[in-house]
Short mmCIF file of N, CA and C in Angstrom, two decimals:
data_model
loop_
_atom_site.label_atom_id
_atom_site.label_comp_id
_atom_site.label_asym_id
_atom_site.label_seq_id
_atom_site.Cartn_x
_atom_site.Cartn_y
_atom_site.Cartn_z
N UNK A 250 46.64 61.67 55.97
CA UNK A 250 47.11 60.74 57.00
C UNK A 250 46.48 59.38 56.78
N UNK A 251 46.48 58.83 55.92
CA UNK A 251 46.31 57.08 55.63
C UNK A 251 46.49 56.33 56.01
N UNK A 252 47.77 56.02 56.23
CA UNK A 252 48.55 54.71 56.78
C UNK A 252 49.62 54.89 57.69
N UNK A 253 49.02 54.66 58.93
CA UNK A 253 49.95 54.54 60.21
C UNK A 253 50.58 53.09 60.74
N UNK A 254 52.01 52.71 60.46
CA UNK A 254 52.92 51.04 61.01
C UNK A 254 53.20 51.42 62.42
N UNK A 255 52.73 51.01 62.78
CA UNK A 255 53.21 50.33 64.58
C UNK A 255 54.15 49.43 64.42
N UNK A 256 55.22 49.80 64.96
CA UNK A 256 56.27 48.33 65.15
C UNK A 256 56.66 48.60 66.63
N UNK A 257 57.07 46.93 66.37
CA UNK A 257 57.99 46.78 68.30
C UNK A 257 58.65 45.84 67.60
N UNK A 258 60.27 46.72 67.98
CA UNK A 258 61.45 46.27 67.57
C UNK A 258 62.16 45.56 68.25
N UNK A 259 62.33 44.71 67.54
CA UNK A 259 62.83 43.05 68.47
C UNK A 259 61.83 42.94 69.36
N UNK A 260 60.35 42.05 68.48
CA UNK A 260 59.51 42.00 68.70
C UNK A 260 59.44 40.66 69.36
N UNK A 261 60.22 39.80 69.40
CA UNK A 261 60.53 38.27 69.92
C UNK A 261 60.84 38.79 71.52
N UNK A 262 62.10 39.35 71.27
CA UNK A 262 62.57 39.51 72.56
C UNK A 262 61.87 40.21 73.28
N UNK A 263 61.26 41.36 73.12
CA UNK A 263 60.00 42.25 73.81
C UNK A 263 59.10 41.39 74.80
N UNK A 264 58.75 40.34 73.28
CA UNK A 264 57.93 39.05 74.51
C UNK A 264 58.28 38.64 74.92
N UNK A 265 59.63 38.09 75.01
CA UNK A 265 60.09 37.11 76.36
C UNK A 265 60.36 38.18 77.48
N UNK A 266 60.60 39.22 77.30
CA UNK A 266 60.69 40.25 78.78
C UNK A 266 59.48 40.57 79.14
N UNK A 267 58.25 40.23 78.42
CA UNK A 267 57.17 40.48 79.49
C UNK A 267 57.10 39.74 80.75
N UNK A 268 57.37 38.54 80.46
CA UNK A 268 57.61 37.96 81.64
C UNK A 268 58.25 38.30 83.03
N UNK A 269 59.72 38.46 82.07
CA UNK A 269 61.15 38.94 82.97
C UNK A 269 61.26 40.56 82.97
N UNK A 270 60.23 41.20 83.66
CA UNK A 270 60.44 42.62 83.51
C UNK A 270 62.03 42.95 84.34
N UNK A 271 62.31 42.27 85.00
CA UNK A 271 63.47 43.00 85.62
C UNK A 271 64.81 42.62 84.85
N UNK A 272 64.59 41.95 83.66
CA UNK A 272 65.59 41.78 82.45
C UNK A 272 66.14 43.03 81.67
N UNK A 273 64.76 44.02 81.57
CA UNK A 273 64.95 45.02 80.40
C UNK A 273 66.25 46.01 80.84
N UNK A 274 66.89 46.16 79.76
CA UNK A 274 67.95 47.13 79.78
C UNK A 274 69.11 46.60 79.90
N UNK A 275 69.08 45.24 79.93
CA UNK A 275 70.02 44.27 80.48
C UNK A 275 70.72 43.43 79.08
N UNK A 276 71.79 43.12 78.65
CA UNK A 276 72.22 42.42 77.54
C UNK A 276 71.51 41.44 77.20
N UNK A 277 71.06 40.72 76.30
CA UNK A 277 69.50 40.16 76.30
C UNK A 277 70.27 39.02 74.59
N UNK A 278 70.18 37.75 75.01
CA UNK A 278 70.47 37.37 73.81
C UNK A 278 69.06 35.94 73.87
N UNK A 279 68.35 36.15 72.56
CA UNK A 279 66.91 35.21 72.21
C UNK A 279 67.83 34.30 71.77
N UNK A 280 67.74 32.82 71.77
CA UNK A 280 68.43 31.57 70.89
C UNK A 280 67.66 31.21 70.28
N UNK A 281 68.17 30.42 69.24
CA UNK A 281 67.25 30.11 68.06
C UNK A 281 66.54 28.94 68.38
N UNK A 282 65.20 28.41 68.44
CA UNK A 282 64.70 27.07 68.32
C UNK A 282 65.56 25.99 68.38
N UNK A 283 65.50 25.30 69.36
CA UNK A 283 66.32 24.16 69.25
C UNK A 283 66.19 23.26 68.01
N UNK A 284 67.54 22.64 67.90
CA UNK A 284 67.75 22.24 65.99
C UNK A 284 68.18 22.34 65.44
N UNK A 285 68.33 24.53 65.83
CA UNK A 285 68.94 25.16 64.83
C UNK A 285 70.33 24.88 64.70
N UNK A 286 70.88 25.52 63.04
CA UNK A 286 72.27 25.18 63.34
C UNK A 286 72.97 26.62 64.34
N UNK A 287 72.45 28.09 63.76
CA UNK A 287 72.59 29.08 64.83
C UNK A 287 71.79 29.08 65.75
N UNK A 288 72.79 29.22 67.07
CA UNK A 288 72.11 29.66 68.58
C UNK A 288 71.32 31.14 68.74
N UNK A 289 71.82 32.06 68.02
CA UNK A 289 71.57 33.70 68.65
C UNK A 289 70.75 33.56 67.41
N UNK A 290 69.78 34.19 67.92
CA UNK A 290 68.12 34.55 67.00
C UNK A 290 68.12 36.40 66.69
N UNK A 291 68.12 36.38 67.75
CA UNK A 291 68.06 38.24 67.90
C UNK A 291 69.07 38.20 69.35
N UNK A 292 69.46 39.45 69.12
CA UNK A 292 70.04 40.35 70.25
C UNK A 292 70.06 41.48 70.61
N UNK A 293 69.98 41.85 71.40
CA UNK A 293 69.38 43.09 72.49
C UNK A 293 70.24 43.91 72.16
N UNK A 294 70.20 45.54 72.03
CA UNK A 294 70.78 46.62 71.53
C UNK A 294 71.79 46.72 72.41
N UNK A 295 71.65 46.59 73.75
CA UNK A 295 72.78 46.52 74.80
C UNK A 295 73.58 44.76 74.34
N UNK A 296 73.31 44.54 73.71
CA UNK A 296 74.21 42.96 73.70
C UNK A 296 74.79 42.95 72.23
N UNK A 297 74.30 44.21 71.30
CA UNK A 297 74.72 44.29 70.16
C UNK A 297 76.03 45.34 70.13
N UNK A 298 75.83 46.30 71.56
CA UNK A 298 76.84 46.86 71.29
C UNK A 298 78.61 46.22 71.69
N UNK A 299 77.99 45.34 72.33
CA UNK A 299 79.28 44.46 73.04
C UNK A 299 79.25 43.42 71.61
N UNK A 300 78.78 43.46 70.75
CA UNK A 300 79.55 42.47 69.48
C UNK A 300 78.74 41.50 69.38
N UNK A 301 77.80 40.90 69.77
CA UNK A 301 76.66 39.77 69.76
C UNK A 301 75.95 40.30 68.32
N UNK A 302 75.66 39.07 67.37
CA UNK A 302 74.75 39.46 66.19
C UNK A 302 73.93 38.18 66.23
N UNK A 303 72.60 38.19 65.62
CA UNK A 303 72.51 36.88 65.06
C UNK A 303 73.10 36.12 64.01
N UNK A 304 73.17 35.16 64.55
CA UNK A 304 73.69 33.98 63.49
C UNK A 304 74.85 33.34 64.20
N UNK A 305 75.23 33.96 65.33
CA UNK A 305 76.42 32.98 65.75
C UNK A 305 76.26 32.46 66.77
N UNK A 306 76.99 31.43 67.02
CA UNK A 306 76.90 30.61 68.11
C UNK A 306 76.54 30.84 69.61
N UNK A 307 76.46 30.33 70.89
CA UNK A 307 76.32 30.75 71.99
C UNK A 307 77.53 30.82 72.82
N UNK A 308 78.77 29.89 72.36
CA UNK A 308 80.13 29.98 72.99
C UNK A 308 80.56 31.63 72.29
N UNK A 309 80.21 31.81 71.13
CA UNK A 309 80.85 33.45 70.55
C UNK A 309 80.28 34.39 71.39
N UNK A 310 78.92 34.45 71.52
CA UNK A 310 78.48 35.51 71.82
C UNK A 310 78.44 35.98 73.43
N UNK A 311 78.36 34.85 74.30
CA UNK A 311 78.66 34.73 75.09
C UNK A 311 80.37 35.08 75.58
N UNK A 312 81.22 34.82 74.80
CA UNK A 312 82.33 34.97 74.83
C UNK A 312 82.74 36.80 74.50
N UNK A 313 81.75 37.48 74.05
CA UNK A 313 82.03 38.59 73.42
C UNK A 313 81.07 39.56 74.95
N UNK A 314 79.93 38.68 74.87
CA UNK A 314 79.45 39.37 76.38
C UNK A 314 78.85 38.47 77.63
N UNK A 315 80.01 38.02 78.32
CA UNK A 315 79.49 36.84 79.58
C UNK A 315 78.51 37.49 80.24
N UNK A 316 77.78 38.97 79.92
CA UNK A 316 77.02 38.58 80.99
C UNK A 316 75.52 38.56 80.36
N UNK A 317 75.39 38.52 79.26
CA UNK A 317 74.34 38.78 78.54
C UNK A 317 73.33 37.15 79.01
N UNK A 318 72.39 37.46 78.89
CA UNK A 318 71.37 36.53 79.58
C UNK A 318 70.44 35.92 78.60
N UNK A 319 70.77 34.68 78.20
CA UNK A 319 69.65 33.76 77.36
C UNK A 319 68.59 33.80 77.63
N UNK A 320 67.77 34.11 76.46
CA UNK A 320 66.23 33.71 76.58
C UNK A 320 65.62 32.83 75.65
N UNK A 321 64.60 32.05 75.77
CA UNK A 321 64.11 30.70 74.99
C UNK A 321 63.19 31.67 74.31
N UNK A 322 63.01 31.65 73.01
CA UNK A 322 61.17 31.80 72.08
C UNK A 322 60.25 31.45 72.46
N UNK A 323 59.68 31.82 72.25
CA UNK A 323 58.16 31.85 72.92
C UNK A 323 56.72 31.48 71.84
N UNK A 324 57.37 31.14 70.56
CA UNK A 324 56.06 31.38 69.20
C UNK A 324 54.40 31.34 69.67
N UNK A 325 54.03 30.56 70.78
CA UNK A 325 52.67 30.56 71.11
C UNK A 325 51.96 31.97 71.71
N UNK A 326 53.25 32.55 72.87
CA UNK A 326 52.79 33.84 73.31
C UNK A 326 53.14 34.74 72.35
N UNK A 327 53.98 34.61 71.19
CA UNK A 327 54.14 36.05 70.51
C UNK A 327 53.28 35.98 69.77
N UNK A 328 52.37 35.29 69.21
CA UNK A 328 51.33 34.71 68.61
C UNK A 328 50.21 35.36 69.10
N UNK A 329 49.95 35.02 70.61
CA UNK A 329 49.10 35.54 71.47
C UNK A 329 48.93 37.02 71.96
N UNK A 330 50.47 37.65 71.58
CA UNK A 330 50.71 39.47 71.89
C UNK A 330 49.98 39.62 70.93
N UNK A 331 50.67 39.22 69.69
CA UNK A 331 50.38 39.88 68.01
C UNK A 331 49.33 40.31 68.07
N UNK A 332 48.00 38.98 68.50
CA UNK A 332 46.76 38.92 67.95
C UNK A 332 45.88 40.45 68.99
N UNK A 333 46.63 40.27 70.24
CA UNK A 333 46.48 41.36 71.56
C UNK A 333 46.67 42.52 71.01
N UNK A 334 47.71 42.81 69.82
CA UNK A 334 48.18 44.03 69.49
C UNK A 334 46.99 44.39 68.26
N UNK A 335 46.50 43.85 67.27
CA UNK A 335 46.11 43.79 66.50
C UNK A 335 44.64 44.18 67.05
N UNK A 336 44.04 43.41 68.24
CA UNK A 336 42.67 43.67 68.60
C UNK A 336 42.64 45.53 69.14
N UNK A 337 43.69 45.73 69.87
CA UNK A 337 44.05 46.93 70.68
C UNK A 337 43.74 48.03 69.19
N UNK A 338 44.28 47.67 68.02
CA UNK A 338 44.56 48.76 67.06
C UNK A 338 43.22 48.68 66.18
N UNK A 339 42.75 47.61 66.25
CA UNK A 339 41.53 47.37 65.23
C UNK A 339 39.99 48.22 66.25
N UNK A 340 40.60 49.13 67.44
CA UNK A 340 40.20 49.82 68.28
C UNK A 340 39.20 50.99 67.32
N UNK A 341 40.80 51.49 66.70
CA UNK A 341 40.63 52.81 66.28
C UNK A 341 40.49 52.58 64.96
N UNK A 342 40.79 51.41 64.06
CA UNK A 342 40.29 51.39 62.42
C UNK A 342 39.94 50.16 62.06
N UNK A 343 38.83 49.71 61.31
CA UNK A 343 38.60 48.45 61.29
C UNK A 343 39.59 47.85 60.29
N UNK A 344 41.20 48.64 59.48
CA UNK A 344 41.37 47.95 58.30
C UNK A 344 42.93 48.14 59.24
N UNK A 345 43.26 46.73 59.97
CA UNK A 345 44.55 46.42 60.52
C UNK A 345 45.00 44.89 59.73
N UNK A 346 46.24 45.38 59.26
CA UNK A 346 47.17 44.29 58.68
C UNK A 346 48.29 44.31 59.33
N UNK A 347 48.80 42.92 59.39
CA UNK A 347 50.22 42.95 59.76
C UNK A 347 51.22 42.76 58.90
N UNK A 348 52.10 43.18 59.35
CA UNK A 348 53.74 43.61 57.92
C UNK A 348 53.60 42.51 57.82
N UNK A 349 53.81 41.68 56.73
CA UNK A 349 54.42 40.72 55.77
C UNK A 349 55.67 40.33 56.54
N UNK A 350 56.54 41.64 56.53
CA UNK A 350 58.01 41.22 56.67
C UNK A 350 58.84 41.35 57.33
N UNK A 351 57.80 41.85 58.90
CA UNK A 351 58.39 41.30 60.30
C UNK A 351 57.47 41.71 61.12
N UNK A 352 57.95 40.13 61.96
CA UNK A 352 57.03 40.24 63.16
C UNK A 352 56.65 41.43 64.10
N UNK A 353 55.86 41.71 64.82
CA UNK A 353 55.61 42.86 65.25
C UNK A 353 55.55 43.73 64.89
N UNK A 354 55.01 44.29 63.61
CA UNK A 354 54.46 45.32 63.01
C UNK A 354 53.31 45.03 62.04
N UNK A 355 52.20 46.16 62.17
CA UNK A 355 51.00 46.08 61.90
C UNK A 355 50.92 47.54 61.23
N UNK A 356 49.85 47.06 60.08
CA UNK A 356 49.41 48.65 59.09
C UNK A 356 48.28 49.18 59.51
N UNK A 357 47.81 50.48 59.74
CA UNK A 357 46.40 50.24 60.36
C UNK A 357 46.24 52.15 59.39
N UNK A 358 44.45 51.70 58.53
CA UNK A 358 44.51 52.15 57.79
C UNK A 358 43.83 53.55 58.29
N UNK A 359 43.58 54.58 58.33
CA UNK A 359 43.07 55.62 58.84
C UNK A 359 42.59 56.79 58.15
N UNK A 360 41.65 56.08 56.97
CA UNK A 360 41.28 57.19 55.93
C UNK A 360 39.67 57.44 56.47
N UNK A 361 39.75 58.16 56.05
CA UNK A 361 38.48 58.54 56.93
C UNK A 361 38.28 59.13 58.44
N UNK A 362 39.56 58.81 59.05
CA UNK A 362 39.27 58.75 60.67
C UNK A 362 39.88 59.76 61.29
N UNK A 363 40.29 60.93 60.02
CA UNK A 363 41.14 62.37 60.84
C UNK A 363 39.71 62.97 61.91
N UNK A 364 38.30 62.83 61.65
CA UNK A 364 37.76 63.50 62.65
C UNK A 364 37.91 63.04 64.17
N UNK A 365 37.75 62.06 64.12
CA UNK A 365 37.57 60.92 65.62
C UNK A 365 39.05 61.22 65.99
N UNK A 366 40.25 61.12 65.26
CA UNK A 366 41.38 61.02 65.77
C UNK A 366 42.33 61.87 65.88
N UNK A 367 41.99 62.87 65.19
CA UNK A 367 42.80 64.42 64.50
C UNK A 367 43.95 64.14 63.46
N UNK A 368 44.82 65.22 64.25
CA UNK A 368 46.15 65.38 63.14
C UNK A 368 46.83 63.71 63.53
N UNK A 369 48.34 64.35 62.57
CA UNK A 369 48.83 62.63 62.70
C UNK A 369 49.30 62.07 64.27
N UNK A 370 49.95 63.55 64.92
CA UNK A 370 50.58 63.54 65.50
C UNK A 370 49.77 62.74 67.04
N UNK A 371 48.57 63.31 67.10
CA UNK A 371 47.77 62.70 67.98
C UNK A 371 47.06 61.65 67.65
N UNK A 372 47.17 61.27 66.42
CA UNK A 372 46.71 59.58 65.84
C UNK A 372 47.45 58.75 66.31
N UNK A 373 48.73 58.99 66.08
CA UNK A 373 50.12 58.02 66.53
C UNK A 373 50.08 58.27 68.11
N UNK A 374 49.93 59.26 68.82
CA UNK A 374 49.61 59.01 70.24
C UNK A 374 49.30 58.08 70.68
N UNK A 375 47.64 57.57 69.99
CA UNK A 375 46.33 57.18 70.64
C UNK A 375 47.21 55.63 70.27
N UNK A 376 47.70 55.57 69.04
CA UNK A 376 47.83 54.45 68.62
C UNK A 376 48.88 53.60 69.62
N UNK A 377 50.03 54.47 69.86
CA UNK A 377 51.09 54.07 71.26
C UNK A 377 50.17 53.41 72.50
N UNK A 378 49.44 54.53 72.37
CA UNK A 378 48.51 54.45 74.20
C UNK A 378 47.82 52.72 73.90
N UNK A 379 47.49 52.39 72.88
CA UNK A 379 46.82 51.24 72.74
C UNK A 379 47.50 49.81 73.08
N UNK A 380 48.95 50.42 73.12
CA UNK A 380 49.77 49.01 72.86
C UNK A 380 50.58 49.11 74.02
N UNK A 381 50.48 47.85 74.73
CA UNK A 381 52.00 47.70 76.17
C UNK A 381 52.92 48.58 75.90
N UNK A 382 53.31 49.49 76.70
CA UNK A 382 54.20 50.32 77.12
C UNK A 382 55.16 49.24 76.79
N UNK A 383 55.19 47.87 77.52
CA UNK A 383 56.72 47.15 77.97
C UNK A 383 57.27 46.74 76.64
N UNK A 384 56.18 46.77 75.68
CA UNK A 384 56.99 46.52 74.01
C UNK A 384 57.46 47.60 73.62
N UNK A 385 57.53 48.35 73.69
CA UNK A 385 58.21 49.92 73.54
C UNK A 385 58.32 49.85 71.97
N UNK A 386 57.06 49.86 71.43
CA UNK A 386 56.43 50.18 70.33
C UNK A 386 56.90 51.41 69.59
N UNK A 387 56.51 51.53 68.24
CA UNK A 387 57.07 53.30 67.78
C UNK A 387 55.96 53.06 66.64
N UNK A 388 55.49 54.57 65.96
CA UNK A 388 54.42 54.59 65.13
C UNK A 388 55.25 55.21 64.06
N UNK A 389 54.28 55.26 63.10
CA UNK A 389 55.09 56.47 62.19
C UNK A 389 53.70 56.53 61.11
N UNK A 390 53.31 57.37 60.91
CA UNK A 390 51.74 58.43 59.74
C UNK A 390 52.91 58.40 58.59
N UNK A 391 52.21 58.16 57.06
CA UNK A 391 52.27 58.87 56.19
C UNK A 391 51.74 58.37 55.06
N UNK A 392 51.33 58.69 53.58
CA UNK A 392 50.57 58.41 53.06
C UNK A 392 50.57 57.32 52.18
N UNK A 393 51.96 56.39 52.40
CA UNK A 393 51.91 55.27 51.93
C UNK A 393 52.51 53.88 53.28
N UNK A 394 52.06 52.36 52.67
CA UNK A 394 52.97 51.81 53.88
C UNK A 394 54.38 51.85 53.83
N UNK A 395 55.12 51.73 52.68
CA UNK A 395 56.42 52.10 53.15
C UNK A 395 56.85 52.85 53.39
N UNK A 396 56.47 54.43 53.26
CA UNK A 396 57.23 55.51 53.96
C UNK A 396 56.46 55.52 55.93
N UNK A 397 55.29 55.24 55.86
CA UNK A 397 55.15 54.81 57.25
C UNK A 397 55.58 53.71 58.21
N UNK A 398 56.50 52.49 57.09
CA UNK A 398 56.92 51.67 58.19
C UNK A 398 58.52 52.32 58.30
N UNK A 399 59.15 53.69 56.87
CA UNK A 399 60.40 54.07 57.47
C UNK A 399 60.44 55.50 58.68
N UNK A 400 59.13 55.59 58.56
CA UNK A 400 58.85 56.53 59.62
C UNK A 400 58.52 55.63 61.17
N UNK A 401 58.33 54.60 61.40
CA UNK A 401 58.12 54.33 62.57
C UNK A 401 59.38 53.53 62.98
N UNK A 402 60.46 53.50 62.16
CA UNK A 402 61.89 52.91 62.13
C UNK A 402 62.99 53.35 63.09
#
C-alpha cells in the first residue's frame, strides 16, 4: 500500500459551494476568468447532464439549462483549500504532493505507515475523514501513482 491520490472532482467548483452550501446538487456552471474568450470553465454533473460543457459560451449553456446558476473562481481560496487539504493529509505522511495535472488532487506516500494506519481500506478511510466532507473527495491505494489516481477516479 504506497501511494494513496485524494481527489475532489471539480475541485474549482467544490470551492465556490463552500460558501453557497445550499447550491449543492443544483446545476452549477463556474465561468471562466474574465477575458476569457470561453465563459463555462467547469460544469456541474447535474448541468452536464442537461448539455452544458466547458468551452462554450454563457448564452449556450444557459440556453441548454436556464436554470443552472453561475459561479465566479475563486483562485485565492482554492489556493487556500489546497494548502488546507495538503496540511490535513501531511497528518498521516510526511511525503504529500500534489497532482501535476489537476487541481485538487494530492499523492500522499504511505510506505512505511501500514502499522499506524492498517490495511488500505482503512488508510483511505482516515484519509477521507481528514478532508471536508463538502468537497466530496474520493481516495484510491495502490502501488503506483497512476493506478492510484485511476483508482480514486
Amino acid at each position: 500500500m504506497p501511494i494513496a491520490c485524494v481527489r475532489v472532482p471539480h475541485f474549482p467548483l467544490r470551492v465556490a459551494l463552500l460558501d453557497r452550501p445550499d447550491l449543492d446538487g443544483a446545476p452549477l456552471i463556474l465561468s471562466a476568468p474574465p477575458g476569457a474568450r470561453v465563459a463555462v470553465a467547469l460544469a456541474s454533473p447535474e448541468a452536464a447532464l442537461r448539455g452544458v460543457r466547458p468551452g462554450q459560451t454563457l448564452r449556450e449553456a444557459t440556453g441548454l439549462c436556464p436554470e443552472a446558476k453561475v459561479l465566479l473562481p475563486n483562485p485565492v481560496r482554492e489556493a487556500a483549500v489546497a494548502e488546507e487539504v495538503a496540511r490535513a493529509l501531511e497528518n498521516f505522511s510526511p511525503a504529500v504532493e500534489p497532482d501535476p495535472r489537476e487541481a485538487g488532487g494530492w499523492f500522499v506516500d504511505l510506505r512505511g505507515l501500514e502499522r499506524r494506519l492498517g490495511p488500505p481500506e482503512r488508510a483511505a478511510r482516515a484519509l477521507l475523514a481528514g478532508v471536508p466532507a463538502a468537497l466530496r473527495s474520493r481516495v484510491g491505494v495502490a502501488p503506483g501513482k497512476f493506478a492510484a489516481r485511476v483508482a480514486a477516479g
